[in-house]
Coordinates of C-alpha atoms in Angstrom, one line a residue:
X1 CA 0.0 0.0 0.0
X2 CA 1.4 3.3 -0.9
X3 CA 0.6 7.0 0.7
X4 CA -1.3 9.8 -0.7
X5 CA 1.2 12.0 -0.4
X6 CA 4.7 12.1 -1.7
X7 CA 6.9 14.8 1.3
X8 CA 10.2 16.7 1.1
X9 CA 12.6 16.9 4.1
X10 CA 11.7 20.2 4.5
X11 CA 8.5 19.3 6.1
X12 CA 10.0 18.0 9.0
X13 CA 11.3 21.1 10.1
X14 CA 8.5 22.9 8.7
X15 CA 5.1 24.3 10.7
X16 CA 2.3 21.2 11.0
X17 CA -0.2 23.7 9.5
X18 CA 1.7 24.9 6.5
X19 CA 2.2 20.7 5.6
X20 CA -1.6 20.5 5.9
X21 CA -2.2 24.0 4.0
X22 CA 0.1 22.7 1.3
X23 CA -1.5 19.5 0.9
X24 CA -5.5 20.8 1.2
X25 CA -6.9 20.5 -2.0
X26 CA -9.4 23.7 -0.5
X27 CA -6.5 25.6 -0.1
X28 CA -5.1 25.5 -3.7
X29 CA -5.9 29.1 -5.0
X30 CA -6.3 30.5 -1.4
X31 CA -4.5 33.6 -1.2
X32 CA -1.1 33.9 0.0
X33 CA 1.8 36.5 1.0
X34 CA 4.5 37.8 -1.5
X35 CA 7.3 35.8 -1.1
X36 CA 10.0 36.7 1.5
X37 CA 12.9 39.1 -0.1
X38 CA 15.1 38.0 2.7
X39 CA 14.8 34.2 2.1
X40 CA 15.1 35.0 -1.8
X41 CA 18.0 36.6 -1.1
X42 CA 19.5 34.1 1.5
X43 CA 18.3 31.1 -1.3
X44 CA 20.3 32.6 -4.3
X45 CA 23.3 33.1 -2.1
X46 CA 23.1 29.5 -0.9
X47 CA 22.6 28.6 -4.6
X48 CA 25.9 30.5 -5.9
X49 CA 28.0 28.7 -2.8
X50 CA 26.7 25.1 -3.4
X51 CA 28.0 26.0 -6.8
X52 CA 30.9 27.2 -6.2
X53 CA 31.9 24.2 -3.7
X54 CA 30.9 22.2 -7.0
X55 CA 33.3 23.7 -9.4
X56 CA 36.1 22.9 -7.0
X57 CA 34.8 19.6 -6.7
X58 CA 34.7 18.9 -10.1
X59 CA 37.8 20.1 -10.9
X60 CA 39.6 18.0 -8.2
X61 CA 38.0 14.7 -8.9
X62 CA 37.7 15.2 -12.9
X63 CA 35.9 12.1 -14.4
X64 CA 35.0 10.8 -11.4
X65 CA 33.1 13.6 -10.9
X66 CA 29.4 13.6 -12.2
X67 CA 26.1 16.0 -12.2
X68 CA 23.0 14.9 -12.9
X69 CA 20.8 17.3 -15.9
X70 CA 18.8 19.9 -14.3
X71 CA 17.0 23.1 -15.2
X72 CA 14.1 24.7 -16.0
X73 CA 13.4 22.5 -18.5
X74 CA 14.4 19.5 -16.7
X75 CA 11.4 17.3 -15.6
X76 CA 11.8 15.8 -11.7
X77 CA 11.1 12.5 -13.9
X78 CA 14.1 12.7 -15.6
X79 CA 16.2 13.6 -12.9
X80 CA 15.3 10.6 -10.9
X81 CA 15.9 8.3 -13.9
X82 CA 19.8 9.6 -14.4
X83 CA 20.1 9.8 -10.9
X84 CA 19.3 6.1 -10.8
X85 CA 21.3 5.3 -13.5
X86 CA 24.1 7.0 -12.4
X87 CA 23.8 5.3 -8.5
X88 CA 23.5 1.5 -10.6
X89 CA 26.6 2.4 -12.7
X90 CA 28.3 3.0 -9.4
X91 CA 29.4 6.5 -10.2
X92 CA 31.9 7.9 -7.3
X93 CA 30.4 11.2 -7.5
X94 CA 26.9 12.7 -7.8
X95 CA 26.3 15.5 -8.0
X96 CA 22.7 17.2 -7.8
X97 CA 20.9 13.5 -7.2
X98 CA 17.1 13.4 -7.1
X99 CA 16.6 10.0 -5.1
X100 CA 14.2 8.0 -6.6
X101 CA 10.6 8.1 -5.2
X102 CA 9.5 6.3 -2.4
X103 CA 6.1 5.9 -2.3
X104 CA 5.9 3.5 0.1
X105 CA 6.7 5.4 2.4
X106 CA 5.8 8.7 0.7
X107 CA 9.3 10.2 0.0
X108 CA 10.6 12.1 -2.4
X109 CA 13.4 14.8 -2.8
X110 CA 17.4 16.0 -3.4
X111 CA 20.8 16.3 -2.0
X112 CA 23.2 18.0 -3.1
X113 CA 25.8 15.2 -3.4
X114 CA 26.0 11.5 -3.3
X115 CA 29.5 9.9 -2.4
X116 CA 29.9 6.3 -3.6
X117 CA 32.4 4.2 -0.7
X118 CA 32.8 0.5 -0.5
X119 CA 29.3 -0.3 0.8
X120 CA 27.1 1.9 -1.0
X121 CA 26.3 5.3 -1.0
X122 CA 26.4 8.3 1.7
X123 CA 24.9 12.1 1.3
X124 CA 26.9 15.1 1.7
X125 CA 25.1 18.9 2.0
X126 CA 26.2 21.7 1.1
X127 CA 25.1 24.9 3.0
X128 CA 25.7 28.8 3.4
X129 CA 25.7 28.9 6.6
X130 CA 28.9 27.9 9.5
X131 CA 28.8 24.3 11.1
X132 CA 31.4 24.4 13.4
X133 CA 32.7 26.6 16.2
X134 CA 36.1 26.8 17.7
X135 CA 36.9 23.7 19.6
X136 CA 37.0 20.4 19.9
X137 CA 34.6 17.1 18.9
X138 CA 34.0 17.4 15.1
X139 CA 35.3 14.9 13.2
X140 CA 36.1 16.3 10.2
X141 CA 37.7 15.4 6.6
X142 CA 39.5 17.4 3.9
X143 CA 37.9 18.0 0.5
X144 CA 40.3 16.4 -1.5
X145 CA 39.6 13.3 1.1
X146 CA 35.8 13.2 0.3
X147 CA 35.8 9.3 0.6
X148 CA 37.4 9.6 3.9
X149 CA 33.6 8.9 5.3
X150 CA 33.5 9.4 9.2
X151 CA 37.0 11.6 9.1
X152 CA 39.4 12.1 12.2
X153 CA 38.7 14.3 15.2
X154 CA 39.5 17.8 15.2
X155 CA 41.3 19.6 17.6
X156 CA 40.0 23.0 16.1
X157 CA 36.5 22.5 15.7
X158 CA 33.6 21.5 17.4
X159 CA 30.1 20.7 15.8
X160 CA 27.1 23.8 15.8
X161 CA 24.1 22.2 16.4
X162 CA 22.1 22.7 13.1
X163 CA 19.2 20.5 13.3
X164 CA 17.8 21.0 10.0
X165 CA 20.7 20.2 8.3
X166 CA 20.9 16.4 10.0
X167 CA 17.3 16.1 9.0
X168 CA 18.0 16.3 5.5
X169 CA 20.7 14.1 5.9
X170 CA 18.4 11.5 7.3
X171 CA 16.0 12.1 5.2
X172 CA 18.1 11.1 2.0
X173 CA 19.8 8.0 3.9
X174 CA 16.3 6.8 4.4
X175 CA 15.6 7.2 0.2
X176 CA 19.0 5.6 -0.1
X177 CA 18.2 2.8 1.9
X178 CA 14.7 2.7 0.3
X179 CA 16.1 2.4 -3.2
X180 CA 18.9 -0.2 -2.1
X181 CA 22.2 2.0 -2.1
X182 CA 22.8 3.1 1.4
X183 CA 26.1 2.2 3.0
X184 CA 24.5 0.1 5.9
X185 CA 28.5 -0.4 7.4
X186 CA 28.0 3.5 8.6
X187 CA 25.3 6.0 9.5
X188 CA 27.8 8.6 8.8
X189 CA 26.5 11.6 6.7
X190 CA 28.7 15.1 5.8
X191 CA 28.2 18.5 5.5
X192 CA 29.9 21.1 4.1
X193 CA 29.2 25.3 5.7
X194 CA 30.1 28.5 4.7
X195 CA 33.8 28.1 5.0
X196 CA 34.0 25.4 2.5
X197 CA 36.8 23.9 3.3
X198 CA 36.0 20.6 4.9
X199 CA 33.0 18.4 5.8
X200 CA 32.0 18.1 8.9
X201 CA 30.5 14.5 9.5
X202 CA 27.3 13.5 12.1
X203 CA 26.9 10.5 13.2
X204 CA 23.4 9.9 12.8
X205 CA 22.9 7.1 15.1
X206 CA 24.5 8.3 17.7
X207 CA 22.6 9.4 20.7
X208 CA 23.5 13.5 20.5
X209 CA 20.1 14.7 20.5
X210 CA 17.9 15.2 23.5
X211 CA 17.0 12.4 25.6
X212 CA 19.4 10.2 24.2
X213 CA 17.7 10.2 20.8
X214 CA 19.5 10.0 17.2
X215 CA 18.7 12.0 14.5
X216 CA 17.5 9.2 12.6
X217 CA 15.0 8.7 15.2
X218 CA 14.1 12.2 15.7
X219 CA 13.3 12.3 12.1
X220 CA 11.8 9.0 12.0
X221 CA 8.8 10.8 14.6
X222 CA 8.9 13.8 12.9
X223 CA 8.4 12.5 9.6
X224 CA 5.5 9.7 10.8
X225 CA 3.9 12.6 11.8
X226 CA 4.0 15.1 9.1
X227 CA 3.0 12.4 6.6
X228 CA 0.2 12.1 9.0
X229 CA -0.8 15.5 8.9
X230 CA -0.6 15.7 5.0
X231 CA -2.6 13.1 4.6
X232 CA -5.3 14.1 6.5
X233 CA -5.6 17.3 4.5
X234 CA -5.0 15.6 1.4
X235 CA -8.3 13.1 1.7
X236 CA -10.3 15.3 3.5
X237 CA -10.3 14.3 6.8
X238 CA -10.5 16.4 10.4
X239 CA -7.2 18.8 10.2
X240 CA -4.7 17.7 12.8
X241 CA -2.8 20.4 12.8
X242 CA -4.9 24.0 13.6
X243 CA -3.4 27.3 13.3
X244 CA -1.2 29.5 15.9
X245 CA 1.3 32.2 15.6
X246 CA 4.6 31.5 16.0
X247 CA 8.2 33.1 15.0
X248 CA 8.1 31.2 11.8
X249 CA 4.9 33.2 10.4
X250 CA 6.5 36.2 9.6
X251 CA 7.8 35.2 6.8
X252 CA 5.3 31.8 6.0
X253 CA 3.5 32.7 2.4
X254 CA 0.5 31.1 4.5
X255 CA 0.2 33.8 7.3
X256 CA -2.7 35.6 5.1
X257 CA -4.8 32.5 5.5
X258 CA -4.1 31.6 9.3
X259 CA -3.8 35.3 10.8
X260 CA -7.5 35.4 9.2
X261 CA -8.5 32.5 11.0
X262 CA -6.5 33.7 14.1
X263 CA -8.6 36.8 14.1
X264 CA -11.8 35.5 13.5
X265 CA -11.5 32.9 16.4
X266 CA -9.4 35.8 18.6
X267 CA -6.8 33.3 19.3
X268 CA -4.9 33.6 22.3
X269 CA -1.7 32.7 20.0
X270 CA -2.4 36.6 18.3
X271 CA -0.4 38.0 21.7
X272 CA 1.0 35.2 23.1
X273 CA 3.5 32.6 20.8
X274 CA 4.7 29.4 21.2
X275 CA 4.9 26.9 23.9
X276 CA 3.0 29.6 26.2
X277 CA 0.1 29.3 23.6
X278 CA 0.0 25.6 23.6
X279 CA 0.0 26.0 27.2
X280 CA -2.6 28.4 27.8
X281 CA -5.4 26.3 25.1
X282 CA -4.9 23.2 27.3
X283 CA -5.4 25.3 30.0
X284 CA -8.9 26.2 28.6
X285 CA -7.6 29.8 27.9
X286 CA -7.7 30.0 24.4
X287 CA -9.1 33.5 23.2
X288 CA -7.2 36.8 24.1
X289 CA -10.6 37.9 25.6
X290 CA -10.0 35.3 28.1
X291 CA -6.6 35.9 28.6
X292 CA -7.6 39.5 29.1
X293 CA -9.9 38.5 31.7
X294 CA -7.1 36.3 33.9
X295 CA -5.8 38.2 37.6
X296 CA -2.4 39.2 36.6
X297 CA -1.1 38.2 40.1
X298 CA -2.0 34.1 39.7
X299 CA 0.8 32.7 39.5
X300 CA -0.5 29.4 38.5
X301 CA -1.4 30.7 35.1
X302 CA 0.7 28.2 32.8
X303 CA 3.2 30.5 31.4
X304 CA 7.0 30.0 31.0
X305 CA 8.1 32.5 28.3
X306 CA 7.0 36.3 29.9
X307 CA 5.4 36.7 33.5
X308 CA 1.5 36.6 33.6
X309 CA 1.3 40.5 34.3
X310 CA 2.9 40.9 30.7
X311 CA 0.7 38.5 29.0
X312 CA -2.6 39.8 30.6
X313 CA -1.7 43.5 29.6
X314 CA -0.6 42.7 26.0
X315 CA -4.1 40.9 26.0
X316 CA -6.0 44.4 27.3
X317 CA -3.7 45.9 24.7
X318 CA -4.6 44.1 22.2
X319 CA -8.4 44.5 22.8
X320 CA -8.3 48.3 23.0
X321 CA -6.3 48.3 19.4
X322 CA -3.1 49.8 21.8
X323 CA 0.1 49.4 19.9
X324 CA 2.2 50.4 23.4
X325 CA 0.8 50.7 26.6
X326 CA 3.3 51.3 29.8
X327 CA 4.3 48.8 32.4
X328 CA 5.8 51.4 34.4
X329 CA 5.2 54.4 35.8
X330 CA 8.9 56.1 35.8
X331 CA 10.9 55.6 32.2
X332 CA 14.0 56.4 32.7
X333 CA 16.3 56.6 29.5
X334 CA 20.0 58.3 30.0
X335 CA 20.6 61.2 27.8
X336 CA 24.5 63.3 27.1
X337 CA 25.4 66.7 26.2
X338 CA 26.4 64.9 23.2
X339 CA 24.7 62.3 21.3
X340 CA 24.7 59.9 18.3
X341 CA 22.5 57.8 16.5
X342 CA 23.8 55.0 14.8
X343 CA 22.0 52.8 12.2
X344 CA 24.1 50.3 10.2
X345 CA 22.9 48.9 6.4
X346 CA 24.0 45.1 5.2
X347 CA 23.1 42.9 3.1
X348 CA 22.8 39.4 3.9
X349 CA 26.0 37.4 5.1
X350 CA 27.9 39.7 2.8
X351 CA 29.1 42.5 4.6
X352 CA 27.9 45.7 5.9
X353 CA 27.7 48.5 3.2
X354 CA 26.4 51.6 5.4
X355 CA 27.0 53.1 8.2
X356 CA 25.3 56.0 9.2
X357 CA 25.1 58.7 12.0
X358 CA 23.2 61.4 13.3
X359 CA 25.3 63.9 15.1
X360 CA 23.1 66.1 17.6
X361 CA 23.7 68.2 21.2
X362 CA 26.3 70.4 22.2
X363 CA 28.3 72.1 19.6
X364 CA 31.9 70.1 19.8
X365 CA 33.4 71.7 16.7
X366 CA 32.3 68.6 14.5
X367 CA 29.2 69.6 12.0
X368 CA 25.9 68.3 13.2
X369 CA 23.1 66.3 11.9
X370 CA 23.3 63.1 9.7
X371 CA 26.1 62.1 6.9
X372 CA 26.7 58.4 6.0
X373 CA 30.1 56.2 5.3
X374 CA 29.2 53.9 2.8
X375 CA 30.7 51.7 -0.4
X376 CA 28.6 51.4 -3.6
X377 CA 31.4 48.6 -4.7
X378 CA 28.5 45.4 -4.9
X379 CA 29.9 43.1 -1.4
X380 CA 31.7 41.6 -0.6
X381 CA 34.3 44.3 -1.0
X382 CA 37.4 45.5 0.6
X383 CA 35.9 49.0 0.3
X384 CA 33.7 47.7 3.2
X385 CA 36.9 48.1 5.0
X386 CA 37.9 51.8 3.8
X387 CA 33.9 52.5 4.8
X388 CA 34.0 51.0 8.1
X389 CA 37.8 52.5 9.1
X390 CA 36.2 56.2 8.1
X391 CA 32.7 55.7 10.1
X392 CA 35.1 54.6 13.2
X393 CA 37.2 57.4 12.2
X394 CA 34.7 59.5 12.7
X395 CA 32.8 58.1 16.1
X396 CA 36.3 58.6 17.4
X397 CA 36.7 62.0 16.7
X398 CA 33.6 63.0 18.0
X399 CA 33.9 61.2 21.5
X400 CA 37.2 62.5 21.6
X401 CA 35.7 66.0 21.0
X402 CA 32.8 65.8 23.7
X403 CA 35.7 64.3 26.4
X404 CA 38.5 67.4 25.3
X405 CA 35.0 69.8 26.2
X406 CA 34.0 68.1 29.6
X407 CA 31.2 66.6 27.9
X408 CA 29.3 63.6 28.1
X409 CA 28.7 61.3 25.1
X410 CA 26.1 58.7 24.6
X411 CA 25.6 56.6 21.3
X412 CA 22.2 55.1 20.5
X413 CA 20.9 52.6 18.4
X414 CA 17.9 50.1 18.0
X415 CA 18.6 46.4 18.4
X416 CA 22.5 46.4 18.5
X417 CA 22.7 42.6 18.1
X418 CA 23.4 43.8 14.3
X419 CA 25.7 46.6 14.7
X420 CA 27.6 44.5 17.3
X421 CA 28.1 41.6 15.0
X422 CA 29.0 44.3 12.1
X423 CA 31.4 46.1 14.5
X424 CA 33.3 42.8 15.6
X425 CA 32.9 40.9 12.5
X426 CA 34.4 44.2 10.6
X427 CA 37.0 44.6 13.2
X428 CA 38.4 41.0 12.7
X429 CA 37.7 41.0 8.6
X430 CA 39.7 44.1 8.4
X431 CA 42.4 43.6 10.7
X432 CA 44.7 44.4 8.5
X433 CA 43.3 47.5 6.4
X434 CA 44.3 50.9 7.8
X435 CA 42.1 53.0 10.3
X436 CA 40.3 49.9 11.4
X437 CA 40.1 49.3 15.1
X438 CA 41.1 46.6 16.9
X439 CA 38.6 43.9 18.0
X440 CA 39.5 44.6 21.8
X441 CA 38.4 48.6 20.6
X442 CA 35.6 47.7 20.0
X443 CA 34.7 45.3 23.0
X444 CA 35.7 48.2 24.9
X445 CA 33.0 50.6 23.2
X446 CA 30.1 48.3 23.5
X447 CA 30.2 47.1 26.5
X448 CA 30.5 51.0 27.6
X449 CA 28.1 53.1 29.2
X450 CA 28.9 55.2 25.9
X451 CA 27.0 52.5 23.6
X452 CA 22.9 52.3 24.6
X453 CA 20.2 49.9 23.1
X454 CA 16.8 51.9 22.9
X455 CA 15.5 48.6 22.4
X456 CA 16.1 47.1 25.6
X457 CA 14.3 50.5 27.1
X458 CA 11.4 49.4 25.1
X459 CA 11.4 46.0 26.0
X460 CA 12.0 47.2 30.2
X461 CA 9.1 50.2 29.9
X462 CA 6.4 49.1 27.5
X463 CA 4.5 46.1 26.2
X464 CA 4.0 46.4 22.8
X465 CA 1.2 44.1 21.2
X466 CA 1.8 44.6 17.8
X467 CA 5.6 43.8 17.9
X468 CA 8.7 45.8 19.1
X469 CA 10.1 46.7 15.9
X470 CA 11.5 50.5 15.3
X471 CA 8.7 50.7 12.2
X472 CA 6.1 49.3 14.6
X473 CA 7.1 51.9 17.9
X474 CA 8.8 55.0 15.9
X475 CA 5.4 55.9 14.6
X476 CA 3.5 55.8 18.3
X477 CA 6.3 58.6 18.9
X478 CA 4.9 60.9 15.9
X479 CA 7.8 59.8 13.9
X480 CA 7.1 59.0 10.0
X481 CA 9.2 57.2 7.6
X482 CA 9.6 59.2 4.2
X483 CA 9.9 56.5 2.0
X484 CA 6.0 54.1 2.5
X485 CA 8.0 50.9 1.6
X486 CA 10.4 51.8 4.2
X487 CA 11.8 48.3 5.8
X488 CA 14.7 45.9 6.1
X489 CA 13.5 43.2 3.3
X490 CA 12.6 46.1 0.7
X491 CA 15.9 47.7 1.4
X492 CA 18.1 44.5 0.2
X493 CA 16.3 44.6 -3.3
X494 CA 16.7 48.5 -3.6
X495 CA 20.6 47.2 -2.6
X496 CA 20.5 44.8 -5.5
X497 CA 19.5 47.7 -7.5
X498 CA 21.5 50.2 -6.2
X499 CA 24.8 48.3 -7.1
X500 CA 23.8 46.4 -10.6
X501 CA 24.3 43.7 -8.5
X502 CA 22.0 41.2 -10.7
X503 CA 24.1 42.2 -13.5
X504 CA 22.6 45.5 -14.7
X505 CA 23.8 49.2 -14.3
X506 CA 23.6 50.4 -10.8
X507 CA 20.7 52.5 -10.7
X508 CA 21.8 56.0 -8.5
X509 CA 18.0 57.0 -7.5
X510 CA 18.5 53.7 -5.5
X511 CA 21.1 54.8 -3.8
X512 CA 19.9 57.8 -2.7
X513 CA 16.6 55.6 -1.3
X514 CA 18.7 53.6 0.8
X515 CA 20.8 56.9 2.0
X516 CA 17.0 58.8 3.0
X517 CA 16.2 55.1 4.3
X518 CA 19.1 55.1 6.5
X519 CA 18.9 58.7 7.6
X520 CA 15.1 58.2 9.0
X521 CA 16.2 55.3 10.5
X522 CA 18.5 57.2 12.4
X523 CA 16.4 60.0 12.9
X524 CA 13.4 57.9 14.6
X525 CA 15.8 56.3 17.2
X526 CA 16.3 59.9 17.8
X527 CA 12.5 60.8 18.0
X528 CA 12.1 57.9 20.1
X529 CA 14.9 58.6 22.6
X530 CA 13.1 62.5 22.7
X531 CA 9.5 60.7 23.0
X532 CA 10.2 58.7 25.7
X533 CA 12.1 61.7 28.3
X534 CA 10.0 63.3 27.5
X535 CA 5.9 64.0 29.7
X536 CA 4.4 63.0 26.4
X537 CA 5.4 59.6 27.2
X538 CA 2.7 59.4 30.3
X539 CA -0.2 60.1 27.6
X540 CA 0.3 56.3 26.9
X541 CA -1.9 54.2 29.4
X542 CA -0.4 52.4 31.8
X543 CA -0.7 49.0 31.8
X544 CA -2.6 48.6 35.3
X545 CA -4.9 51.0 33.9
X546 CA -6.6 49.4 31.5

């Protein structure tokens, strides 16, 4: 007997209700979101490096070396039947297999290559993303050792969990072993990251996940279940996955179809995510209206991820259409006699392009209000360095300025997990390009009193029910963005754009977009900062009062 349904690997790490949304006939021309820029963008990058790692490959191993047709124009069909081919001629090689269908049970899909050993066959991905941190416990091989299956231990490296990435793994060695042309000697299966120069091998029956579980058998639940779930949606019968907001549907394609669902039942999932949510339905809470009616001083409320109090006011604040409501009376956000906003621009995993600054307070000698330091050369680019060394540079001068004057200096900006991992990443990239800092520099300015995250005084002062982002809160301050398709996944096409980066001329009223784009950035942390010292603030209900 064969299943209804025929599933990716990517189901297994995917949301239950998107398998059952993708699989219900109902749902076929339902409306959905515009695709994701971000993950377009993260897609073709991972695209260009698994071909990259290919073209060394193929030059290394020569004949041995073999890809199986694909393209536009290439049917699924066809790729099955030369990967099949080429895994019965016992090619060493394989590049680009599509495993042949499993209807059994109900698998289908790719890896990126196939490695032939004395047993069989084991799968090696290729990803854009890093695998291994500094230290010890990888076992790892050499590219020019690819048939070195297992590898040696590593003194340099140890493994970054990546769960999805041993899903797909498992995944394929279940096809393989499906179709007859796994290596059953070893459950050993390789990856190579973003540095490309090794592959880093799991084990994937060893017992490294929680509980003592493998990844095989992780995947083996997962799977069962998501076949489950498609199937159900597939034939008709009672969905067994329902909708709930979590991190994942921000960028989902689906989201239109459950946050209309969400809304119309008032699901407590629309202010409170996650495990909290699962937590709170079992409980029997499962509107916001009911959540909104809970004493925010029971503690035996079932909630691990934010203190009742929070969740019962995000609920009141969601009810009375509040973006931000207080949760405390005093807001206390330092200020200086000299002060700068900071608001760095990147794109992707490739480096960060902009830096830009809005100068305002005492006068110090250095011109006021907003300039940027930025490289049109497309990324990665050692212009990123001159950039970078000139925006330091300048911060420099200015806090050297405000200290010469008996001033104090303050620099703000919103969220500095980016501008941190820009500052140190730049900082160790650049080493050896003039005028950049040294790392230690820069450790020494961020964990300063000098360097101040607006966001954490957001996340201390207010609940915020539609989201903590600065395009979500800048506007409750009367700040207004210029540009109406201001935002972060816009800006990296206008980036594309703005640097002929898909092969076209760069386009200059792009740039200037992304240079007004960055200025209002700048100048609504600024706003913000005023907003909030400032007795405006208190028109915004407090949280105990609603």
């Amino acid at each position: 007997m064969t299943t209804t349904v025929l599933l990716d690997a990517g189901v297994v790490s995917r949301c239950r209700r998107r398998v059952h949304l993708e699989h219900d006939p109902a749902m076929r021309d339902a409306p959905r979101g515009a695709p994701d820029p971000t993950s377009e963008l993260r897609m073709a990058d991972a695209t260009a490096h698994r071909r990259a790692v290919a073209d060394q490959l193929a030059a290394r191993f020569g004949e041995r070396w073999y890809e199986v047709p694909t393209g536009p124009d290439v049917r699924s069909a066809d790729r099955e039947a030369a990967t099949l081919a080429a895994l019965t001629e016992g090619r060493d090689f394989i590049w680009g297999a599509m495993l042949p269908r499993d209807p059994l049970a109900g698998r289908r899909g790719s890896m990126d290559l196939l490695i032939r050993t004395a047993g069989g066959y084991v799968p090696v991905l290729i990803v854009r993303h890093k695998v291994t941190d500094p230290g010890t416990g990888a076992r790892t091989s050499p590219l020019d050792e690819l048939t070195d299956v297992g590898g040696t231990p590593d003194k340099g490296r140890k493994v970054r969990p990546q769960p999805r990435d041993q899903m797909r793994l498992a995944h394929t060695r279940r096809q393989l072993q499906a179709a007859g042309f796994a290596d059953e000697r070893t459950a050993f299966a390789g990856v190579i990251g973003l540095d490309g120069d090794a592959v880093i091998w799991h084990d994937l029956e060893a017992p490294t996940w929680p509980g003592g579980r493998t990844a095989l058998a992780e995947y083996d639940t997962r799977f069962a279940d998501r076949i489950a779930v498609a199937t159900a949606a597939a034939t008709g019968e009672p969905a067994l996955a329902e909708p709930s907001r979590i991190v994942e549907c921000r960028s989902c394609p689906w989201w239109p179809v459950c946050e209309a669902e969400l809304l119309a039942t008032r699901d407590v999932s629309l202010v409170v995510r996650g495990e909290d949510a699962g937590m709170l339905r079992a409980a029997g809470v499962t509107s916001v209206d009911a959540l909104a009616q809970i004493d925010p001083h029971d503690t035996d409320v079932p909630l691990v991820g934010m203190p009742v109090a929070d969740a019962v006011g995000l609920a009141r604040a969601w009810l009375a259409d509040l973006t931000v409501v207080r949760r405390s009376e005093v807001i206390d956000v330092p200020r200086a006699d000299v002060e700068v906003d900071v608001d760095m621009e990147s794109f992707g995993d490739a480096g960060a392009y902009m830096w830009g600054v809005l100068l305002s307070g005492a006068d110090i000698g250095v011109p006021r209000g907003y300039r940027a330091f930025v490289s049109w050369d497309p990324l990665p680019t050692e212009d990123e360095a001159r950039s970078f060394a000139e925006f330091w540079a300048w911060l420099t001068e200015v806090r050297a300025a405000a200290a010469e004057r008996g001033l104090s200096f303050r620099a703000y900006c919103y969220n500095e997990l980016a501008e941190n991992r820009w500052l140190l990443s730049s900082a160790k990239r650049f080493a050896a390009f003039p005028g950049v800092p040294r790392r230690r520099e820069i450790i020494s300015f961020i964990e300063s009193d000098q360097w101040f995250d607006l966001f954490g005084s957001v996340r201390e002062y207010f609940l915020c029910s539609h989201g903590k982002g600065l395009k979500t809160i800048a506007p409750v301050a009367g700040f207004k963005w210029r540009d109406p398709e201001a935002g972060g996944e816009n800006s990296m096409r206008w980036y594309r754009d703005a640097v002929g980066l898909d092969g076209g001329e760069p386009e200059l009223p792009q740039r200037k977009r992304l240079l007004e784009y960055n200025e209002d950035d700048v100048r609504a942390t600024a706003a913000l900062r005023a907003w909030m010292t400032s007795p405006a603030v208190h028109e915004i209900p407090y949280v105990g009062d609603i």
